[in-house]
């Protein structure tokens, strides 16, 4: 029987580790990974490298300096602040240690929403980190770094990843006797405390909304707040009560509940229905957020049935309420925006993820727009410029926010003297639904996308007019299609139509968009869009149609097991 050789203290840390490190990866926004791989060592490596990168930038580009204050906060996942099974987790302690080791002063804002942390840090032109897995399953976690100017953009990821490689190599080759980490990747000193919580960030975030809606009231509204394990669960109640609403908190949970506001299913609606029945009512709305409270959940009774209002439609209500002159949305957004009053102020649609929306808002600023906002299909709402209303100013907050869209929808309904379902009925009649297949390997998702993608990356949209095929760039300029390319594009359409067939209820394909994933548009206006999640092993399905029932059917067909549309696409690859 072989025996592991005894390691000397001057051997590299890498030789002492009891596990093989699994690198954290960038997701749609921030870094995400399975808790089983989230050692304090792995988090420290990535944060230290990212802080190196920020310290290399000028202040005008979001840079930070040794000696600066640096803010951090966290959600309510156990692994965000504690070591959990297998000596994993304790992410916030690793963040704090990295900040200190880079010569900065960590300031703990505690358990507050991601946008509250970002608002306070940007107000002081300082960097920040939110420890959160956002909406993804309980067995995952991560963090999100902000520069002193706002969120990291996609252009930052390559140089950061290069810095991570260098930092990883240096720390793993450090002699074990000099390393602050033990063989499990845990900080060897007594687990550091998180420092006393500074409450100013939470208070300033609340004041942001009380000031903007000063002089207005939600008095007479009866609201239920589904609290579950959202980090902003008490803060949301406090804001609504301060604005005059009667608020009933319900469904509070000490166990983390992953709520994906982009993919609310019937089981979750049944949970909310039960809470309503147990809490009295009737309620004008049921309100909630995801885990780090940067994505809203809005539900109201429509007739005798609860109706979930998707974030893409909610964003339209908010943009109209704020009088936006430029809106930026990702390609997955409900195309009702192209058919209503916002069509004339909609900027080119982006890939999915707040960094892309933020870049689009920056482009709008460069064009001279003055009332700029954006949102995602999950409802997270971003403000790209200061916006004045009734003599009150809402300052720019270019990160996803859940509280603003909730309040704007409630005040819009109040201003028009209508219910929420009646308010949303004023939008163009297009309905959307999203769902996903969990534990769908990202490699398999990418193979599907690759198989159905055009022969050139520059072909971002393909149109089919009878026997004629057109291809366009992202800027809508037309591309010349060669004979071989035309044959491949025709084949893609034929293959897709074997799955999205007349027997399955679909009309012929007239257009395919490739800005992010594969978005298929049919002759009758139906939309079926599939893409891998950027944060987890999930394959997502989005649908848009002229009725909610049709959108629901498309999504149900898409994610059905074991022989739904997505599984059939998988077998074709």
Coordinates of C-alpha atoms in Angstrom, one line a residue:
X1 CA 0.0 0.0 0.0
X2 CA 1.4 3.3 -1.0
X3 CA 1.8 6.0 1.6
X4 CA 1.5 9.7 0.9
X5 CA 4.9 11.3 1.4
X6 CA 5.2 13.7 4.4
X7 CA 5.2 17.2 3.2
X8 CA 7.8 19.6 4.5
X9 CA 6.8 23.1 5.6
X10 CA 8.9 24.7 3.0
X11 CA 7.1 22.7 0.2
X12 CA 4.6 24.8 -1.8
X13 CA 1.1 25.2 -0.5
X14 CA -0.2 23.4 -3.6
X15 CA 1.5 20.1 -2.4
X16 CA -0.2 20.4 1.0
X17 CA -3.8 20.9 -0.3
X18 CA -6.2 18.1 0.4
X19 CA -8.3 19.0 -2.6
X20 CA -7.8 20.0 -6.2
X21 CA -8.9 23.7 -6.6
X22 CA -11.7 24.4 -8.9
X23 CA -11.4 27.9 -10.3
X24 CA -14.3 30.3 -9.9
X25 CA -15.7 31.5 -13.2
X26 CA -17.4 34.7 -14.3
X27 CA -21.1 34.2 -14.8
X28 CA -23.6 36.6 -16.3
X29 CA -22.7 39.1 -13.7
X30 CA -20.1 38.4 -11.0
X31 CA -18.4 35.1 -10.1
X32 CA -20.4 32.0 -9.2
X33 CA -19.5 28.4 -8.2
X34 CA -20.7 25.4 -6.3
X35 CA -20.2 25.8 -2.5
X36 CA -18.4 22.4 -2.5
X37 CA -15.6 24.1 -4.4
X38 CA -15.7 27.5 -2.7
X39 CA -12.8 27.5 -0.3
X40 CA -11.6 30.7 1.3
X41 CA -8.4 30.2 -0.6
X42 CA -10.2 30.2 -4.0
X43 CA -12.2 33.3 -3.0
X44 CA -9.1 35.1 -1.7
X45 CA -7.1 34.3 -4.9
X46 CA -9.8 35.9 -7.1
X47 CA -10.6 38.9 -4.9
X48 CA -6.9 39.7 -4.5
X49 CA -6.4 39.6 -8.2
X50 CA -9.4 41.7 -8.9
X51 CA -8.2 44.3 -6.4
X52 CA -4.8 44.3 -8.1
X53 CA -6.6 45.1 -11.3
X54 CA -8.7 47.9 -9.7
X55 CA -5.5 49.4 -8.2
X56 CA -4.0 49.5 -11.7
X57 CA -6.8 51.7 -13.0
X58 CA -7.1 55.4 -12.8
X59 CA -9.9 56.8 -10.6
X60 CA -11.6 58.1 -13.8
X61 CA -11.9 54.4 -14.9
X62 CA -13.1 53.0 -11.6
X63 CA -9.7 52.6 -10.0
X64 CA -9.1 52.3 -6.2
X65 CA -6.0 53.0 -4.1
X66 CA -4.2 51.6 -1.1
X67 CA -5.6 53.4 1.9
X68 CA -9.1 53.7 0.5
X69 CA -12.2 52.5 2.2
X70 CA -13.7 49.5 0.6
X71 CA -17.2 48.4 1.3
X72 CA -18.6 44.9 1.4
X73 CA -22.0 43.2 2.2
X74 CA -23.6 39.8 2.0
X75 CA -26.8 37.9 1.5
X76 CA -28.4 35.4 3.9
X77 CA -26.9 32.2 2.5
X78 CA -25.0 30.4 5.3
X79 CA -21.9 30.0 3.2
X80 CA -21.7 33.8 2.8
X81 CA -20.5 34.3 6.3
X82 CA -19.9 30.9 7.9
X83 CA -17.8 27.9 7.2
X84 CA -20.2 25.1 6.2
X85 CA -19.8 21.4 5.6
X86 CA -16.4 20.4 4.2
X87 CA -14.7 23.5 5.4
X88 CA -16.2 25.5 2.6
X89 CA -17.8 29.0 2.6
X90 CA -16.8 31.8 4.9
X91 CA -16.7 34.0 1.7
X92 CA -17.0 37.3 3.5
X93 CA -14.1 36.6 5.8
X94 CA -11.9 35.8 2.7
X95 CA -13.1 39.1 1.1
X96 CA -12.2 41.1 4.2
X97 CA -8.8 39.5 4.4
X98 CA -7.9 40.2 0.8
X99 CA -9.0 43.8 1.2
X100 CA -6.7 44.3 4.2
X101 CA -3.8 42.6 2.4
X102 CA -4.2 45.1 -0.5
X103 CA -3.8 47.9 2.0
X104 CA -7.4 49.1 2.1
X105 CA -9.9 49.5 4.9
X106 CA -12.8 47.1 4.7
X107 CA -16.1 48.4 5.9
X108 CA -18.9 45.9 6.6
X109 CA -22.4 47.1 5.6
X110 CA -23.9 43.8 6.7
X111 CA -26.8 41.9 5.2
X112 CA -28.3 44.5 2.8
X113 CA -29.4 44.4 -0.9
X114 CA -26.8 44.4 -3.6
X115 CA -28.1 47.8 -4.9
X116 CA -28.0 49.3 -1.4
X117 CA -24.3 48.4 -1.2
X118 CA -23.6 49.7 -4.7
X119 CA -25.5 52.9 -4.1
X120 CA -23.5 53.7 -0.9
X121 CA -20.1 52.8 -2.5
X122 CA -20.7 54.8 -5.6
X123 CA -21.9 57.8 -3.5
X124 CA -18.4 57.8 -2.0
X125 CA -16.6 56.8 -5.2
X126 CA -15.2 53.6 -3.6
X127 CA -15.1 50.0 -4.7
X128 CA -17.3 47.3 -3.2
X129 CA -18.0 43.6 -3.2
X130 CA -21.4 41.9 -2.6
X131 CA -21.1 38.3 -1.4
X132 CA -24.1 36.6 -2.9
X133 CA -25.3 33.8 -5.1
X134 CA -28.2 35.9 -6.1
X135 CA -31.1 33.7 -7.3
X136 CA -29.2 30.5 -8.1
X137 CA -29.6 27.3 -6.1
X138 CA -28.7 26.9 -2.5
X139 CA -25.7 24.7 -3.2
X140 CA -24.0 27.6 -5.0
X141 CA -22.6 31.0 -4.1
X142 CA -20.3 33.7 -5.3
X143 CA -19.6 37.4 -5.2
X144 CA -19.8 40.5 -7.3
X145 CA -17.1 43.2 -7.5
X146 CA -17.9 46.8 -8.3
X147 CA -15.3 49.4 -9.3
X148 CA -15.5 52.9 -7.9
X149 CA -17.5 53.8 -10.9
X150 CA -19.9 50.9 -11.0
X151 CA -20.2 47.3 -12.1
X152 CA -17.4 45.5 -13.9
X153 CA -18.0 45.3 -17.6
X154 CA -17.3 42.4 -19.9
X155 CA -14.2 44.1 -21.2
X156 CA -12.7 43.9 -17.7
X157 CA -13.0 40.1 -17.5
X158 CA -10.1 39.2 -19.7
X159 CA -7.4 41.2 -17.9
X160 CA -8.9 40.2 -14.6
X161 CA -8.7 36.5 -15.5
X162 CA -5.0 37.0 -16.5
X163 CA -4.4 38.6 -13.1
X164 CA -6.1 35.6 -11.4
X165 CA -3.8 33.2 -13.2
X166 CA -0.7 35.0 -11.9
X167 CA -2.0 35.4 -8.4
X168 CA -3.0 31.7 -8.3
X169 CA 0.4 30.6 -9.4
X170 CA 2.1 32.8 -6.8
X171 CA 0.0 31.8 -3.9
X172 CA 0.0 28.1 -4.6
X173 CA 3.8 28.1 -4.9
X174 CA 4.2 30.0 -1.7
X175 CA 5.9 27.9 1.0
X176 CA 3.3 26.2 3.2
X177 CA 5.0 27.7 6.3
X178 CA 4.4 31.2 5.0
X179 CA 0.9 30.7 3.6
X180 CA -2.1 31.9 5.6
X181 CA -4.1 28.8 4.4
X182 CA -4.3 25.3 5.7
X183 CA -4.6 22.1 3.6
X184 CA -8.4 22.6 3.3
X185 CA -8.0 26.1 1.9
X186 CA -9.2 27.7 5.1
X187 CA -7.6 30.7 6.7
X188 CA -5.2 29.3 9.3
X189 CA -5.7 32.1 11.8
X190 CA -8.8 32.1 14.0
X191 CA -11.7 32.9 11.7
X192 CA -11.7 36.7 11.5
X193 CA -14.8 38.5 12.5
X194 CA -16.7 40.6 10.0
X195 CA -16.1 43.9 11.8
X196 CA -19.0 45.8 13.3
X197 CA -21.8 46.6 10.8
X198 CA -22.0 50.1 9.6
X199 CA -25.7 51.0 9.1
X200 CA -25.3 54.1 7.0
X201 CA -25.6 52.2 3.7
X202 CA -28.9 50.7 4.6
X203 CA -30.3 54.0 5.8
X204 CA -29.2 55.9 2.7
X205 CA -30.8 53.3 0.4
X206 CA -34.1 53.7 2.2
X207 CA -33.8 57.5 2.1
X208 CA -33.2 57.4 -1.6
X209 CA -36.8 56.3 -2.2
X210 CA -38.5 58.2 0.5
X211 CA -36.9 61.4 -0.9
X212 CA -37.8 60.6 -4.5
X213 CA -41.5 59.9 -3.7
X214 CA -41.7 62.7 -1.1
X215 CA -45.1 64.2 -1.2
X216 CA -46.8 61.1 -2.5
X217 CA -48.5 58.3 -0.6
X218 CA -49.5 54.6 -0.9
X219 CA -52.1 55.1 1.8
X220 CA -55.0 52.8 1.3
X221 CA -53.0 50.1 -0.4
X222 CA -53.0 46.6 1.2
X223 CA -49.8 44.8 0.4
X224 CA -48.3 41.4 1.3
X225 CA -44.5 41.1 1.3
X226 CA -43.3 37.5 0.7
X227 CA -40.1 37.6 2.7
X228 CA -38.6 34.1 2.4
X229 CA -34.8 34.5 2.7
X230 CA -34.4 37.7 0.7
X231 CA -31.7 39.9 2.2
X232 CA -34.0 43.0 1.7
X233 CA -37.1 41.4 3.3
X234 CA -37.3 43.8 6.2
X235 CA -36.0 46.8 4.3
X236 CA -38.8 46.5 1.7
X237 CA -41.5 46.4 4.4
X238 CA -40.0 49.4 6.1
X239 CA -40.0 51.5 2.8
X240 CA -43.6 50.5 1.9
X241 CA -44.8 51.3 5.4
X242 CA -43.0 54.6 5.4
X243 CA -44.8 55.5 2.2
X244 CA -48.2 54.9 3.8
X245 CA -49.1 51.4 2.7
X246 CA -50.5 48.7 5.0
X247 CA -48.0 45.8 4.8
X248 CA -48.3 42.2 5.9
X249 CA -45.0 40.3 6.0
X250 CA -45.4 36.6 5.3
X251 CA -43.4 33.5 4.4
X252 CA -40.2 34.4 6.3
X253 CA -37.7 31.5 6.2
X254 CA -34.5 30.8 8.1
X255 CA -33.6 28.3 5.3
X256 CA -32.4 29.9 2.1
X257 CA -35.0 29.8 -0.7
X258 CA -33.7 30.4 -4.3
X259 CA -36.3 32.6 -6.0
X260 CA -35.6 33.1 -9.8
X261 CA -37.9 36.1 -10.7
X262 CA -37.3 35.2 -14.4
X263 CA -38.8 31.8 -14.1
X264 CA -41.7 31.7 -11.6
X265 CA -43.6 28.5 -11.8
X266 CA -47.0 27.3 -10.7
X267 CA -45.6 25.7 -7.5
X268 CA -44.3 29.1 -6.4
X269 CA -47.6 30.8 -7.3
X270 CA -49.4 28.2 -5.2
X271 CA -47.1 29.1 -2.3
X272 CA -47.9 32.7 -2.6
X273 CA -51.6 31.9 -2.9
X274 CA -51.5 30.0 0.3
X275 CA -49.7 32.9 2.0
X276 CA -52.5 35.2 0.8
X277 CA -55.2 32.9 2.2
X278 CA -53.4 32.6 5.5
X279 CA -52.7 36.4 5.9
X280 CA -56.2 37.7 5.2
X281 CA -56.5 40.2 2.4
X282 CA -57.6 41.0 -0.2
X283 CA -54.3 42.4 -1.2
X284 CA -53.6 44.9 -4.0
X285 CA -50.3 43.2 -4.7
X286 CA -47.9 40.6 -3.4
X287 CA -44.3 41.8 -3.5
X288 CA -40.9 40.1 -3.1
X289 CA -37.4 39.9 -4.4
X290 CA -34.7 37.4 -5.2
X291 CA -32.0 36.4 -2.6
X292 CA -29.9 39.6 -2.9
X293 CA -32.9 41.8 -3.6
X294 CA -31.8 43.2 -6.9
X295 CA -34.7 41.6 -8.9
X296 CA -38.4 42.3 -8.1
X297 CA -41.3 39.9 -7.8
X298 CA -44.7 41.4 -8.5
X299 CA -48.0 39.4 -8.3
X300 CA -51.6 40.5 -8.1
X301 CA -55.0 39.0 -8.2
X302 CA -56.5 39.1 -11.7
X303 CA -60.1 38.0 -11.5
X304 CA -59.9 34.9 -9.3
X305 CA -56.3 33.9 -10.2
X306 CA -53.0 35.2 -9.1
X307 CA -51.0 36.8 -12.0
X308 CA -47.2 37.1 -12.1
X309 CA -46.1 40.3 -13.9
X310 CA -42.8 39.5 -15.8
X311 CA -39.9 41.8 -15.3
X312 CA -39.7 42.8 -19.0
X313 CA -43.3 44.2 -18.8
X314 CA -42.7 45.7 -15.4
X315 CA -39.7 47.6 -16.9
X316 CA -42.0 49.1 -19.5
X317 CA -44.4 50.4 -16.8
X318 CA -41.4 51.9 -14.9
X319 CA -39.8 53.5 -17.9
X320 CA -43.1 55.1 -18.9
X321 CA -43.6 56.3 -15.4
X322 CA -40.2 57.9 -15.3
X323 CA -40.5 59.5 -18.7
X324 CA -37.4 57.8 -20.1
X325 CA -35.9 59.2 -23.4
X326 CA -33.6 56.2 -23.8
X327 CA -34.1 52.6 -22.7
X328 CA -31.7 49.7 -23.0
X329 CA -32.9 46.1 -22.7
X330 CA -31.4 42.6 -23.6
X331 CA -32.6 40.5 -26.5
X332 CA -34.6 38.2 -24.2
X333 CA -37.1 41.0 -23.3
X334 CA -40.7 40.8 -24.3
X335 CA -41.1 42.4 -27.8
X336 CA -44.1 44.4 -26.6
X337 CA -41.5 47.2 -26.2
X338 CA -41.2 47.3 -30.0
X339 CA -44.9 47.9 -30.4
X340 CA -45.7 50.6 -27.9
X341 CA -44.7 54.1 -26.9
X342 CA -41.2 53.1 -25.9
X343 CA -40.3 51.8 -29.4
X344 CA -38.9 55.2 -30.4
X345 CA -36.6 55.5 -27.4
X346 CA -35.3 51.9 -27.4
X347 CA -31.6 51.5 -28.0
X348 CA -30.1 48.5 -29.8
X349 CA -30.8 45.4 -27.8
X350 CA -27.9 43.8 -25.9
X351 CA -26.7 40.4 -24.8
X352 CA -28.2 39.2 -21.5
X353 CA -26.6 40.5 -18.3
X354 CA -26.4 43.8 -16.5
X355 CA -22.8 44.6 -17.8
X356 CA -24.2 44.6 -21.4
X357 CA -27.2 46.8 -20.4
X358 CA -24.8 49.2 -18.6
X359 CA -22.6 49.5 -21.7
X360 CA -25.7 50.2 -23.7
X361 CA -26.7 53.0 -21.2
X362 CA -23.2 54.5 -21.5
X363 CA -23.7 54.6 -25.3
X364 CA -27.0 56.4 -24.7
X365 CA -25.2 59.0 -22.5
X366 CA -22.7 59.6 -25.3
X367 CA -25.6 60.3 -27.7
X368 CA -26.8 63.1 -25.4
X369 CA -29.8 61.3 -23.9
X370 CA -30.9 62.7 -20.5
X371 CA -33.4 60.3 -18.9
X372 CA -31.8 56.9 -19.3
X373 CA -32.8 53.5 -17.9
X374 CA -32.6 49.8 -18.6
X375 CA -33.8 46.5 -17.3
X376 CA -33.6 42.8 -17.7
X377 CA -36.3 40.2 -18.2
X378 CA -35.8 39.3 -14.5
X379 CA -37.1 42.7 -13.6
X380 CA -33.8 44.2 -12.2
X381 CA -34.0 47.9 -13.1
X382 CA -31.0 50.1 -13.8
X383 CA -31.0 54.0 -13.9
X384 CA -28.3 55.4 -16.2
X385 CA -28.8 59.1 -15.4
X386 CA -30.3 61.4 -12.9
X387 CA -34.1 61.6 -13.3
X388 CA -36.2 64.5 -12.0
X389 CA -39.9 64.1 -11.1
X390 CA -42.1 66.5 -9.2
X391 CA -39.1 68.5 -8.1
X392 CA -37.4 65.4 -6.6
X393 CA -34.2 63.8 -8.1
X394 CA -33.5 60.1 -8.5
X395 CA -29.8 59.8 -8.9
X396 CA -28.2 57.4 -11.3
X397 CA -27.8 53.8 -10.0
X398 CA -26.4 51.7 -12.9
X399 CA -27.0 48.3 -11.2
X400 CA -30.0 46.0 -10.9
X401 CA -32.5 47.2 -8.4
X402 CA -35.7 45.7 -7.1
X403 CA -37.2 48.4 -4.9
X404 CA -37.6 51.1 -7.6
X405 CA -39.7 49.1 -10.1
X406 CA -41.9 47.9 -7.3
X407 CA -42.6 51.4 -6.1
X408 CA -43.0 52.9 -9.6
X409 CA -45.6 50.2 -10.5
X410 CA -47.6 50.9 -7.3
X411 CA -47.5 54.6 -7.7
X412 CA -48.4 54.4 -11.4
X413 CA -51.5 52.3 -10.5
X414 CA -52.3 54.8 -7.8
X415 CA -51.9 57.8 -10.2
X416 CA -54.2 56.2 -12.8
X417 CA -56.7 55.0 -10.3
X418 CA -56.5 51.4 -11.5
X419 CA -55.5 48.0 -10.3
X420 CA -52.2 46.5 -11.3
X421 CA -53.8 44.1 -13.8
X422 CA -55.6 47.1 -15.4
X423 CA -52.3 49.0 -15.5
X424 CA -50.5 46.2 -17.3
X425 CA -53.5 45.8 -19.6
X426 CA -52.5 49.2 -21.1
X427 CA -49.3 47.7 -22.6
X428 CA -49.3 46.1 -26.1
X429 CA -50.8 42.6 -25.9
X430 CA -47.7 40.5 -25.9
X431 CA -47.1 37.9 -23.2
X432 CA -44.0 36.1 -22.1
X433 CA -42.9 33.2 -19.9
X434 CA -39.5 31.7 -19.0
X435 CA -38.4 28.4 -17.6
X436 CA -35.3 26.2 -17.4
X437 CA -34.0 22.7 -17.1
X438 CA -31.7 22.5 -14.1
X439 CA -28.5 20.3 -14.0
X440 CA -28.1 20.7 -17.7
X441 CA -24.3 20.7 -18.3
X442 CA -23.1 23.9 -19.8
X443 CA -21.0 22.0 -22.3
X444 CA -24.1 20.4 -23.7
X445 CA -25.9 23.7 -23.8
X446 CA -23.0 25.3 -25.8
X447 CA -23.0 22.4 -28.2
X448 CA -26.7 23.0 -29.0
X449 CA -26.0 26.7 -29.5
X450 CA -23.0 26.1 -31.7
X451 CA -24.9 23.5 -33.8
X452 CA -27.7 26.0 -34.7
X453 CA -25.5 29.0 -35.1
X454 CA -24.7 30.7 -38.5
X455 CA -21.4 30.1 -40.3
X456 CA -20.1 33.6 -39.4
X457 CA -20.2 35.2 -36.0
X458 CA -21.0 38.5 -37.6
X459 CA -24.4 37.1 -38.7
X460 CA -26.4 38.3 -35.7
X461 CA -29.8 38.0 -37.4
X462 CA -31.0 35.9 -40.3
X463 CA -34.3 36.5 -42.2
X464 CA -36.1 34.0 -44.3
X465 CA -38.2 35.4 -47.2
X466 CA -39.4 32.4 -49.2
X467 CA -36.3 31.1 -51.0
X468 CA -34.4 34.3 -50.2
X469 CA -32.2 34.5 -47.1
X470 CA -30.8 37.7 -45.6
X471 CA -28.2 38.1 -42.9
X472 CA -27.5 41.2 -40.8
X473 CA -24.9 42.4 -38.4
X474 CA -25.7 43.7 -34.9
X475 CA -25.9 47.2 -36.4
X476 CA -28.5 45.9 -38.9
X477 CA -26.2 46.4 -41.8
X478 CA -26.8 43.6 -44.4
X479 CA -24.2 41.0 -45.1
X480 CA -23.5 39.3 -48.4
X481 CA -24.5 35.6 -48.1
X482 CA -22.4 33.1 -50.1
X483 CA -24.1 30.0 -51.7
X484 CA -22.5 27.7 -49.1
X485 CA -23.5 30.0 -46.3
X486 CA -27.1 30.1 -47.6
X487 CA -27.2 26.4 -47.8
X488 CA -26.1 26.1 -44.1
X489 CA -28.6 28.8 -43.0
X490 CA -31.4 26.9 -44.8
X491 CA -30.3 23.7 -43.2
X492 CA -30.4 25.3 -39.7
X493 CA -34.0 26.4 -40.4
X494 CA -35.0 23.0 -41.6
X495 CA -33.5 21.3 -38.6
X496 CA -35.2 23.6 -36.1
X497 CA -38.5 23.1 -37.8
X498 CA -38.3 19.4 -37.2
X499 CA -38.5 20.2 -33.5
X500 CA -40.6 23.5 -33.6
X501 CA -43.0 21.8 -36.0
X502 CA -46.5 22.3 -37.2
X503 CA -47.4 19.2 -35.1
X504 CA -46.1 21.0 -32.1
X505 CA -48.2 24.0 -32.9
X506 CA -45.6 26.2 -34.6
X507 CA -45.8 28.1 -37.9
X508 CA -42.8 28.4 -40.2
X509 CA -39.7 30.2 -39.0
X510 CA -39.2 33.6 -40.5
X511 CA -36.3 35.0 -38.5
X512 CA -33.5 33.9 -36.1
X513 CA -31.6 36.2 -33.8
X514 CA -28.2 35.3 -32.4
X515 CA -27.4 38.2 -30.1
X516 CA -27.5 35.8 -27.1
X517 CA -28.3 32.2 -27.7
X518 CA -30.8 31.3 -30.4
X519 CA -34.0 33.3 -30.6
X520 CA -36.4 31.9 -33.1
X521 CA -39.3 34.0 -34.5
X522 CA -42.2 32.4 -36.3
X523 CA -44.6 33.7 -39.0
X524 CA -47.4 34.2 -36.5
X525 CA -45.3 36.2 -34.1
X526 CA -44.5 33.5 -31.6
X527 CA -41.0 33.6 -30.2
X528 CA -39.0 30.6 -28.8
X529 CA -35.6 31.5 -27.4
X530 CA -33.1 29.2 -25.8
X531 CA -29.7 29.9 -24.2
X532 CA -27.4 28.5 -21.4
X533 CA -27.5 30.3 -18.1
X534 CA -24.4 32.3 -17.4
X535 CA -24.4 31.4 -13.7
X536 CA -25.2 27.7 -13.4
X537 CA -25.7 24.4 -15.3
X538 CA -29.1 25.4 -16.6
X539 CA -30.6 25.6 -20.1
X540 CA -33.1 28.4 -20.2
X541 CA -36.2 28.8 -22.5
X542 CA -38.0 32.1 -23.1
X543 CA -41.3 32.5 -25.0
X544 CA -43.3 35.4 -26.3
X545 CA -46.8 35.1 -27.8
X546 CA -50.0 37.0 -28.4
X547 CA -51.6 35.2 -25.4
X548 CA -50.3 34.2 -22.0
X549 CA -51.7 30.7 -22.6
X550 CA -49.6 30.3 -25.8
X551 CA -46.4 31.6 -24.1
X552 CA -47.0 29.1 -21.3
X553 CA -47.5 26.3 -23.7
X554 CA -44.3 27.0 -25.6
X555 CA -42.2 27.0 -22.4
X556 CA -43.9 23.9 -21.0
X557 CA -43.2 22.1 -24.3
X558 CA -39.6 23.4 -24.2
X559 CA -38.6 22.2 -20.7
X560 CA -40.8 19.0 -20.6
X561 CA -39.0 15.8 -19.5
X562 CA -37.9 13.5 -21.0
X563 CA -38.9 14.5 -24.5
X564 CA -39.5 18.2 -24.6
X565 CA -38.3 20.6 -27.3
X566 CA -34.9 21.3 -25.6
X567 CA -34.2 17.6 -25.1
X568 CA -35.0 16.9 -28.7
X569 CA -32.6 19.6 -29.7
X570 CA -30.0 18.0 -27.5
X571 CA -30.4 14.7 -29.2
X572 CA -29.9 16.3 -32.7
X573 CA -26.4 17.6 -31.8

